[in-house]
Amino acid sequence: MARVFSGVQPTGNLHLGNYLGAIRNFVPLQDQYDCLYCVVDLHAITVWQDPKQLKAQTREVTAAYLAAGIDPKRAIIFNQSQVAAHAELAWIFNCVARLGWLNRMTQFKDKAGKDREKASTGLYVYPNLMAADILAYKATHVPVGEDQKQHLELARDIAQKFNHDYGVAFFPEIQPLILGSATRVMSLRDGSKKMSKSDPSDASRIVMTDGADAIAAKIRKATTNPNLLPGAEVLDESGEVPDAARAERPEAWNLLGIYAALDGRPLKAVVAEFAGSQFSRFKQALTDLAVAKLGPIGAEMKRLMDDPGYVDQVLKDGGDRARALAAPVLAEVYDVVGFLRP
Ligand code: TRP
């Protein structure tokens, strides 16, 4: 069976964008693939993390995986630092990837900001570690949002260069699984910015553990304008929002996209249903839907976070299984590279 690998960083404030853009989409893949879902704590520390909080945040992502419906008996749920193969293979990939490749990574430029001299060197080689995550298991299918596509292309380039340089057909080709249209959930306060864990305004995001009252308040306060909701005639032939239309009313399209994703319906059907409505009516419907879909998941997450013994056991079991899968791959890589082993 083909293998899926994906990861979520334990950096806190898991929000609707993480859920709709990533975690939710991991669930149905369990039926078709061998799945590994990782909490990428090694990636998280490329920017400063308070140690106590990092532990809590690792349990939070694990709880989100479980509450969303990932079955720890079928899929492997684990945290990256428990499996040394990730760091070991990443070192080898540091020696395969070229400086020029990493210099083109837009996420590094965004995250490093203006003062690049102060960025950690880990942040710079972040994509090499991501390639190691996937290739330590020879995974072929990687569900990610739009923003990770460049990193996946780099992972493909690394696999190809390794195979070429060592004259082997060892690493497989990686296919991105780009998920649904709601992979880009925008801020509730400013529809031109992505929903983000680091936005200073709590009202800009719905976090996965928000209760009904918080969800209702945030949707009520979401930025909108007095115009009525747009109709389906604005959409293009494939049912997508044309860029110009999105730029004109980013907040409206964001809320409609969230509705469609939460309801598991095509955007076009949702737009047709609310065409010409007042925002107040639509926001009420969105609140009811969001509370119905997210409420139980948030409640289950809280229950799991109150039971760290269970969560840690899931991670330990997943780590044991992941280690067993990665060990023969790493042994072969070491041999190919020419490392002597006992
Ligand atoms: N970089 C990814 C993100 O920030 C997380 C990640 C790390 C990942 N390793 C991965 C995703 C491997 C897919 C596969 O979203």
GROMACS .gro file of C-alpha atoms and ligand atoms in nm:
model
  357
    1MET     CA    1   0.000   0.000   0.000
    2ALA     CA    2   0.130   0.346  -0.087
    3ARG     CA    3   0.249   0.548   0.208
    4VAL     CA    4   0.136   0.892   0.323
    5PHE     CA    5   0.339   1.120   0.548
    6SER     CA    6   0.239   1.457   0.684
    7GLY     CA    7   0.328   1.677   0.977
    8VAL     CA    8   0.195   1.963   1.185
    9GLN     CA    9   0.416   2.189   1.395
   10PRO     CA   10   0.342   2.210   1.768
   11THR     CA   11   0.361   2.587   1.788
   12GLY     CA   12   0.035   2.646   1.976
   13ASN     CA   13  -0.301   2.805   1.897
   14LEU     CA   14  -0.417   2.534   1.655
   15HIS     CA   15  -0.688   2.705   1.455
   16LEU     CA   16  -0.951   2.654   1.188
   17GLY     CA   17  -0.689   2.693   0.915
   18ASN     CA   18  -0.486   2.404   1.057
   19TYR     CA   19  -0.801   2.196   1.083
   20LEU     CA   20  -0.959   2.264   0.743
   21GLY     CA   21  -0.629   2.299   0.557
   22ALA     CA   22  -0.454   1.996   0.702
   23ILE     CA   23  -0.575   1.776   0.988
   24ARG     CA   24  -0.929   1.717   0.865
   25ASN     CA   25  -0.797   1.596   0.531
   26PHE     CA   26  -0.570   1.340   0.694
   27VAL     CA   27  -0.868   1.140   0.822
   28PRO     CA   28  -1.010   0.984   0.501
   29LEU     CA   29  -0.660   0.894   0.375
   30GLN     CA   30  -0.639   0.625   0.645
   31ASP     CA   31  -0.869   0.407   0.436
   32GLN     CA   32  -0.654   0.419   0.124
   33TYR     CA   33  -0.297   0.446   0.245
   34ASP     CA   34  -0.051   0.350   0.513
   35CYS     CA   35  -0.038   0.680   0.702
   36LEU     CA   36   0.218   0.844   0.927
   37TYR     CA   37   0.110   1.165   1.099
   38CYS     CA   38   0.389   1.341   1.278
   39VAL     CA   39   0.405   1.620   1.534
   40VAL     CA   40   0.713   1.796   1.403
   41ASP     CA   41   0.877   1.923   1.721
   42LEU     CA   42   1.223   1.941   1.562
   43HIS     CA   43   1.081   2.183   1.309
   44ALA     CA   44   0.908   2.384   1.581
   45ILE     CA   45   1.235   2.478   1.753
   46THR     CA   46   1.369   2.647   1.438
   47VAL     CA   47   1.210   2.945   1.612
   48TRP     CA   48   1.218   2.986   1.990
   49GLN     CA   49   0.980   2.763   2.188
   50ASP     CA   50   0.936   2.773   2.562
   51PRO     CA   51   1.019   2.415   2.674
   52LYS     CA   52   0.715   2.374   2.901
   53GLN     CA   53   0.483   2.504   2.637
   54LEU     CA   54   0.641   2.289   2.368
   55LYS     CA   55   0.546   1.979   2.564
   56ALA     CA   56   0.188   2.101   2.604
   57GLN     CA   57   0.169   2.199   2.238
   58THR     CA   58   0.295   1.858   2.126
   59ARG     CA   59   0.015   1.698   2.326
   60GLU     CA   60  -0.229   1.951   2.180
   61VAL     CA   61  -0.151   1.853   1.818
   62THR     CA   62  -0.169   1.486   1.913
   63ALA     CA   63  -0.507   1.547   2.075
   64ALA     CA   64  -0.624   1.727   1.760
   65TYR     CA   65  -0.522   1.435   1.541
   66LEU     CA   66  -0.711   1.195   1.766
   67ALA     CA   67  -1.017   1.416   1.813
   68ALA     CA   68  -1.044   1.475   1.439
   69GLY     CA   69  -1.079   1.101   1.388
   70ILE     CA   70  -0.733   0.966   1.311
   71ASP     CA   71  -0.722   0.613   1.446
   72PRO     CA   72  -0.392   0.548   1.628
   73LYS     CA   73  -0.427   0.174   1.565
   74ARG     CA   74  -0.427   0.217   1.189
   75ALA     CA   75  -0.227   0.535   1.130
   76ILE     CA   76   0.102   0.599   1.307
   77ILE     CA   77   0.079   0.910   1.525
   78PHE     CA   78   0.412   1.017   1.672
   79ASN     CA   79   0.643   1.306   1.747
   80GLN     CA   80   0.947   1.362   1.534
   81SER     CA   81   1.211   1.386   1.809
   82GLN     CA   82   1.135   1.031   1.929
   83VAL     CA   83   1.267   0.892   1.602
   84ALA     CA   84   1.635   0.977   1.554
   85ALA     CA   85   1.623   0.877   1.186
   86HIS     CA   86   1.472   1.219   1.100
   87ALA     CA   87   1.772   1.410   1.230
   88GLU     CA   88   2.019   1.155   1.090
   89LEU     CA   89   1.879   1.163   0.739
   90ALA     CA   90   1.844   1.542   0.755
   91TRP     CA   91   2.220   1.567   0.807
   92ILE     CA   92   2.283   1.367   0.493
   93PHE     CA   93   2.037   1.586   0.305
   94ASN     CA   94   2.220   1.895   0.432
   95CYS     CA   95   2.506   1.758   0.225
   96VAL     CA   96   2.285   1.688  -0.081
   97ALA     CA   97   2.079   2.008  -0.104
   98ARG     CA   98   2.253   2.313  -0.253
   99LEU     CA   99   2.269   2.660  -0.100
  100GLY     CA  100   2.112   2.800  -0.414
  101TRP     CA  101   1.806   2.580  -0.370
  102LEU     CA  102   1.751   2.691  -0.011
  103ASN     CA  103   1.804   3.054  -0.104
  104ARG     CA  104   1.491   3.035  -0.317
  105MET     CA  105   1.261   2.919  -0.036
  106THR     CA  106   0.996   3.182   0.017
  107GLN     CA  107   0.896   3.053   0.361
  108PHE     CA  108   1.247   3.115   0.492
  109LYS     CA  109   1.236   3.470   0.362
  110ASP     CA  110   0.897   3.528   0.526
  111LYS     CA  111   0.989   3.372   0.859
  112ALA     CA  112   1.338   3.518   0.883
  113GLY     CA  113   1.199   3.866   0.824
  114LYS     CA  114   1.419   4.168   0.775
  115ASP     CA  115   1.703   4.067   1.003
  116ARG     CA  116   1.813   3.746   0.833
  117GLU     CA  117   2.142   3.740   1.020
  118LYS     CA  118   1.949   3.662   1.337
  119ALA     CA  119   1.754   3.364   1.198
  120SER     CA  120   1.861   3.023   1.331
  121THR     CA  121   2.054   2.804   1.091
  122GLY     CA  122   1.788   2.541   1.160
  123LEU     CA  123   1.529   2.766   1.000
  124TYR     CA  124   1.744   2.779   0.689
  125VAL     CA  125   1.774   2.400   0.654
  126TYR     CA  126   1.414   2.340   0.761
  127PRO     CA  127   1.322   2.207   0.415
  128ASN     CA  128   1.599   1.946   0.428
  129LEU     CA  129   1.453   1.810   0.751
  130MET     CA  130   1.111   1.804   0.590
  131ALA     CA  131   1.251   1.597   0.301
  132ALA     CA  132   1.404   1.361   0.559
  133ASP     CA  133   1.066   1.325   0.735
  134ILE     CA  134   0.908   1.197   0.419
  135LEU     CA  135   1.192   0.996   0.274
  136ALA     CA  136   1.294   0.815   0.595
  137TYR     CA  137   0.979   0.612   0.527
  138LYS     CA  138   0.997   0.627   0.148
  139ALA     CA  139   0.654   0.789   0.162
  140THR     CA  140   0.515   0.882  -0.178
  141HIS     CA  141   0.206   1.088  -0.101
  142VAL     CA  142   0.211   1.403   0.106
  143PRO     CA  143  -0.106   1.595   0.188
  144VAL     CA  144  -0.018   1.962   0.230
  145GLY     CA  145  -0.162   2.304   0.173
  146GLU     CA  146  -0.063   2.534  -0.112
  147ASP     CA  147   0.205   2.703   0.105
  148GLN     CA  148   0.411   2.383   0.135
  149LYS     CA  149   0.432   2.304  -0.236
  150GLN     CA  150   0.772   2.466  -0.277
  151HIS     CA  151   0.911   2.257   0.008
  152LEU     CA  152   0.779   1.941  -0.153
  153GLU     CA  153   0.944   2.028  -0.482
  154LEU     CA  154   1.269   2.071  -0.294
  155ALA     CA  155   1.219   1.728  -0.134
  156ARG     CA  156   1.176   1.580  -0.482
  157ASP     CA  157   1.493   1.750  -0.597
  158ILE     CA  158   1.685   1.615  -0.298
  159ALA     CA  159   1.560   1.261  -0.363
  160GLN     CA  160   1.655   1.288  -0.728
  161LYS     CA  161   2.000   1.431  -0.661
  162PHE     CA  162   2.073   1.163  -0.402
  163ASN     CA  163   1.971   0.892  -0.649
  164HIS     CA  164   2.174   1.055  -0.924
  165ASP     CA  165   2.490   1.125  -0.723
  166TYR     CA  166   2.507   0.776  -0.575
  167GLY     CA  167   2.386   0.603  -0.889
  168VAL     CA  168   2.094   0.432  -0.720
  169ALA     CA  169   1.717   0.417  -0.770
  170PHE     CA  170   1.658   0.437  -0.399
  171PHE     CA  171   1.421   0.720  -0.307
  172PRO     CA  172   1.078   0.731  -0.473
  173GLU     CA  173   0.917   1.030  -0.636
  174ILE     CA  174   0.700   1.233  -0.400
  175GLN     CA  175   0.349   1.337  -0.504
  176PRO     CA  176   0.175   1.626  -0.333
  177LEU     CA  177  -0.188   1.562  -0.241
  178ILE     CA  178  -0.331   1.911  -0.261
  179LEU     CA  179  -0.639   1.920  -0.055
  180GLY     CA  180  -0.975   2.076  -0.128
  181SER     CA  181  -1.030   2.443  -0.190
  182ALA     CA  182  -1.043   2.558   0.172
  183THR     CA  183  -0.671   2.510   0.221
  184ARG     CA  184  -0.637   2.884   0.264
  185VAL     CA  185  -0.841   3.005   0.555
  186MET     CA  186  -0.802   3.379   0.602
  187SER     CA  187  -0.814   3.598   0.913
  188LEU     CA  188  -1.164   3.685   1.032
  189ARG     CA  189  -1.052   4.046   1.079
  190ASP     CA  190  -0.865   4.096   0.751
  191GLY     CA  191  -0.953   3.875   0.456
  192SER     CA  192  -0.624   3.949   0.282
  193LYS     CA  193  -0.414   3.783   0.555
  194LYS     CA  194  -0.393   3.413   0.633
  195MET     CA  195  -0.546   3.298   0.960
  196SER     CA  196  -0.243   3.273   1.183
  197LYS     CA  197  -0.143   3.153   1.528
  198SER     CA  198   0.064   3.465   1.576
  199ASP     CA  199  -0.193   3.733   1.488
  200PRO     CA  200  -0.215   3.957   1.798
  201SER     CA  201  -0.595   3.961   1.771
  202ASP     CA  202  -0.767   3.654   1.918
  203ALA     CA  203  -1.075   3.752   1.720
  204SER     CA  204  -0.884   3.690   1.396
  205ARG     CA  205  -0.896   3.313   1.442
  206ILE     CA  206  -1.120   3.036   1.568
  207VAL     CA  207  -0.904   2.797   1.768
  208MET     CA  208  -0.991   2.429   1.774
  209THR     CA  209  -1.071   2.435   2.144
  210ASP     CA  210  -1.309   2.734   2.125
  211GLY     CA  211  -1.647   2.665   2.280
  212ALA     CA  212  -1.983   2.764   2.130
  213ASP     CA  213  -1.983   3.114   2.284
  214ALA     CA  214  -1.637   3.201   2.159
  215ILE     CA  215  -1.714   3.069   1.810
  216ALA     CA  216  -2.037   3.271   1.797
  217ALA     CA  217  -1.869   3.590   1.918
  218LYS     CA  218  -1.583   3.565   1.669
  219ILE     CA  219  -1.810   3.501   1.372
  220ARG     CA  220  -2.039   3.786   1.479
  221LYS     CA  221  -1.740   4.022   1.494
  222ALA     CA  222  -1.589   3.897   1.165
  223THR     CA  223  -1.525   4.183   0.924
  224THR     CA  224  -1.789   4.215   0.653
  225ASN     CA  225  -1.945   4.498   0.457
  226PRO     CA  226  -2.307   4.604   0.420
  227ASN     CA  227  -2.341   4.455   0.070
  228LEU     CA  228  -2.553   4.146   0.026
  229LEU     CA  229  -2.380   3.815  -0.036
  230PRO     CA  230  -2.257   3.752  -0.392
  231GLY     CA  231  -2.420   3.498  -0.625
  232ALA     CA  232  -2.285   3.189  -0.801
  233GLU     CA  233  -2.265   3.369  -1.137
  234VAL     CA  234  -1.942   3.528  -1.008
  235LEU     CA  235  -1.766   3.188  -0.994
  236ASP     CA  236  -1.565   3.055  -1.290
  237GLU     CA  237  -1.644   2.736  -1.485
  238SER     CA  238  -1.468   2.514  -1.235
  239GLY     CA  239  -1.662   2.668  -0.944
  240GLU     CA  240  -1.363   2.865  -0.811
  241VAL     CA  241  -1.354   3.230  -0.712
  242PRO     CA  242  -1.175   3.438  -0.977
  243ASP     CA  243  -0.885   3.638  -0.829
  244ALA     CA  244  -1.043   3.974  -0.913
  245ALA     CA  245  -1.369   3.885  -0.740
  246ARG     CA  246  -1.179   3.759  -0.435
  247ALA     CA  247  -0.974   4.076  -0.416
  248GLU     CA  248  -1.295   4.282  -0.417
  249ARG     CA  249  -1.463   4.097  -0.129
  250PRO     CA  250  -1.202   3.882   0.045
  251GLU     CA  251  -1.396   3.858   0.373
  252ALA     CA  252  -1.716   3.737   0.210
  253TRP     CA  253  -1.537   3.470   0.008
  254ASN     CA  254  -1.341   3.357   0.311
  255LEU     CA  255  -1.656   3.302   0.519
  256LEU     CA  256  -1.831   3.127   0.228
  257GLY     CA  257  -1.526   2.904   0.179
  258ILE     CA  258  -1.521   2.815   0.548
  259TYR     CA  259  -1.891   2.730   0.535
  260ALA     CA  260  -1.846   2.505   0.230
  261ALA     CA  261  -1.544   2.327   0.382
  262LEU     CA  262  -1.714   2.270   0.719
  263ASP     CA  263  -2.028   2.141   0.548
  264GLY     CA  264  -1.835   1.927   0.299
  265ARG     CA  265  -2.022   2.083   0.006
  266PRO     CA  266  -1.899   2.250  -0.312
  267LEU     CA  267  -1.857   2.624  -0.278
  268LYS     CA  268  -2.096   2.680  -0.565
  269ALA     CA  269  -2.385   2.512  -0.381
  270VAL     CA  270  -2.325   2.723  -0.071
  271VAL     CA  271  -2.296   3.046  -0.267
  272ALA     CA  272  -2.620   2.965  -0.451
  273GLU     CA  273  -2.796   2.901  -0.120
  274PHE     CA  274  -2.699   3.234   0.036
  275ALA     CA  275  -2.690   3.454  -0.276
  276GLY     CA  276  -2.842   3.793  -0.199
  277SER     CA  277  -2.878   3.724   0.176
  278GLN     CA  278  -2.788   3.965   0.450
  279PHE     CA  279  -2.466   3.887   0.630
  280SER     CA  280  -2.653   3.859   0.957
  281ARG     CA  281  -2.851   3.560   0.831
  282PHE     CA  282  -2.545   3.393   0.682
  283LYS     CA  283  -2.337   3.449   0.995
  284GLN     CA  284  -2.604   3.285   1.207
  285ALA     CA  285  -2.605   2.981   0.977
  286LEU     CA  286  -2.223   2.971   0.981
  287THR     CA  287  -2.219   2.990   1.360
  288ASP     CA  288  -2.463   2.701   1.392
  289LEU     CA  289  -2.261   2.492   1.148
  290ALA     CA  290  -1.924   2.574   1.307
  291VAL     CA  291  -2.053   2.494   1.656
  292ALA     CA  292  -2.201   2.165   1.534
  293LYS     CA  293  -1.883   2.056   1.354
  294LEU     CA  294  -1.608   2.197   1.578
  295GLY     CA  295  -1.776   2.180   1.919
  296PRO     CA  296  -1.742   1.802   1.963
  297ILE     CA  297  -1.383   1.805   1.832
  298GLY     CA  298  -1.278   2.083   2.067
  299ALA     CA  299  -1.444   1.909   2.361
  300GLU     CA  300  -1.268   1.581   2.280
  301MET     CA  301  -0.936   1.764   2.251
  302LYS     CA  302  -0.982   1.914   2.595
  303ARG     CA  303  -1.069   1.575   2.738
  304LEU     CA  304  -0.755   1.424   2.584
  305MET     CA  305  -0.532   1.709   2.701
  306ASP     CA  306  -0.655   1.635   3.054
  307ASP     CA  307  -0.527   1.279   3.008
  308PRO     CA  308  -0.161   1.329   2.915
  309GLY     CA  309  -0.081   0.971   3.017
  310TYR     CA  310  -0.295   0.838   2.734
  311VAL     CA  311  -0.167   1.091   2.479
  312ASP     CA  312   0.195   1.014   2.569
  313GLN     CA  313   0.126   0.642   2.532
  314VAL     CA  314  -0.013   0.699   2.181
  315LEU     CA  315   0.306   0.889   2.091
  316LYS     CA  316   0.530   0.622   2.238
  317ASP     CA  317   0.354   0.345   2.053
  318GLY     CA  318   0.364   0.547   1.729
  319GLY     CA  319   0.731   0.627   1.781
  320ASP     CA  320   0.813   0.257   1.826
  321ARG     CA  321   0.634   0.168   1.503
  322ALA     CA  322   0.787   0.459   1.310
  323ARG     CA  323   1.137   0.369   1.429
  324ALA     CA  324   1.093   0.014   1.304
  325LEU     CA  325   0.994   0.142   0.958
  326ALA     CA  326   1.275   0.395   0.929
  327ALA     CA  327   1.557   0.172   1.057
  328PRO     CA  328   1.606  -0.041   0.742
  329VAL     CA  329   1.582   0.267   0.518
  330LEU     CA  330   1.852   0.447   0.718
  331ALA     CA  331   2.073   0.136   0.725
  332GLU     CA  332   2.062   0.123   0.347
  333VAL     CA  333   2.125   0.497   0.311
  334TYR     CA  334   2.432   0.467   0.535
  335ASP     CA  335   2.561   0.182   0.324
  336VAL     CA  336   2.497   0.370  -0.002
  337VAL     CA  337   2.677   0.677   0.132
  338GLY     CA  338   2.975   0.465   0.237
  339PHE     CA  339   2.956   0.475   0.616
  340LEU     CA  340   3.115   0.174   0.783
  341ARG     CA  341   2.880   0.000   1.023
  342PRO     CA  342   2.956  -0.276   1.273
  343TRP     N1  343   0.643   2.231   0.706
  343TRP     C1  344   0.511   2.179   0.732
  343TRP     C2  345   0.419   2.295   0.774
  343TRP     O1  346   0.465   2.389   0.836
  343TRP     C3  347   0.514   2.076   0.840
  343TRP     C4  348   0.591   1.954   0.799
  343TRP     C5  349   0.711   1.914   0.848
  343TRP     C6  350   0.553   1.860   0.700
  343TRP     N2  351   0.750   1.800   0.789
  343TRP     C7  352   0.656   1.763   0.698
  343TRP     C8  353   0.441   1.848   0.615
  343TRP     C9  354   0.653   1.657   0.608
  343TRP    C10  355   0.440   1.742   0.527
  343TRP    C11  356   0.543   1.647   0.523
  343TRP     O2  357   0.303   2.288   0.748
   0.00000   0.00000   0.00000
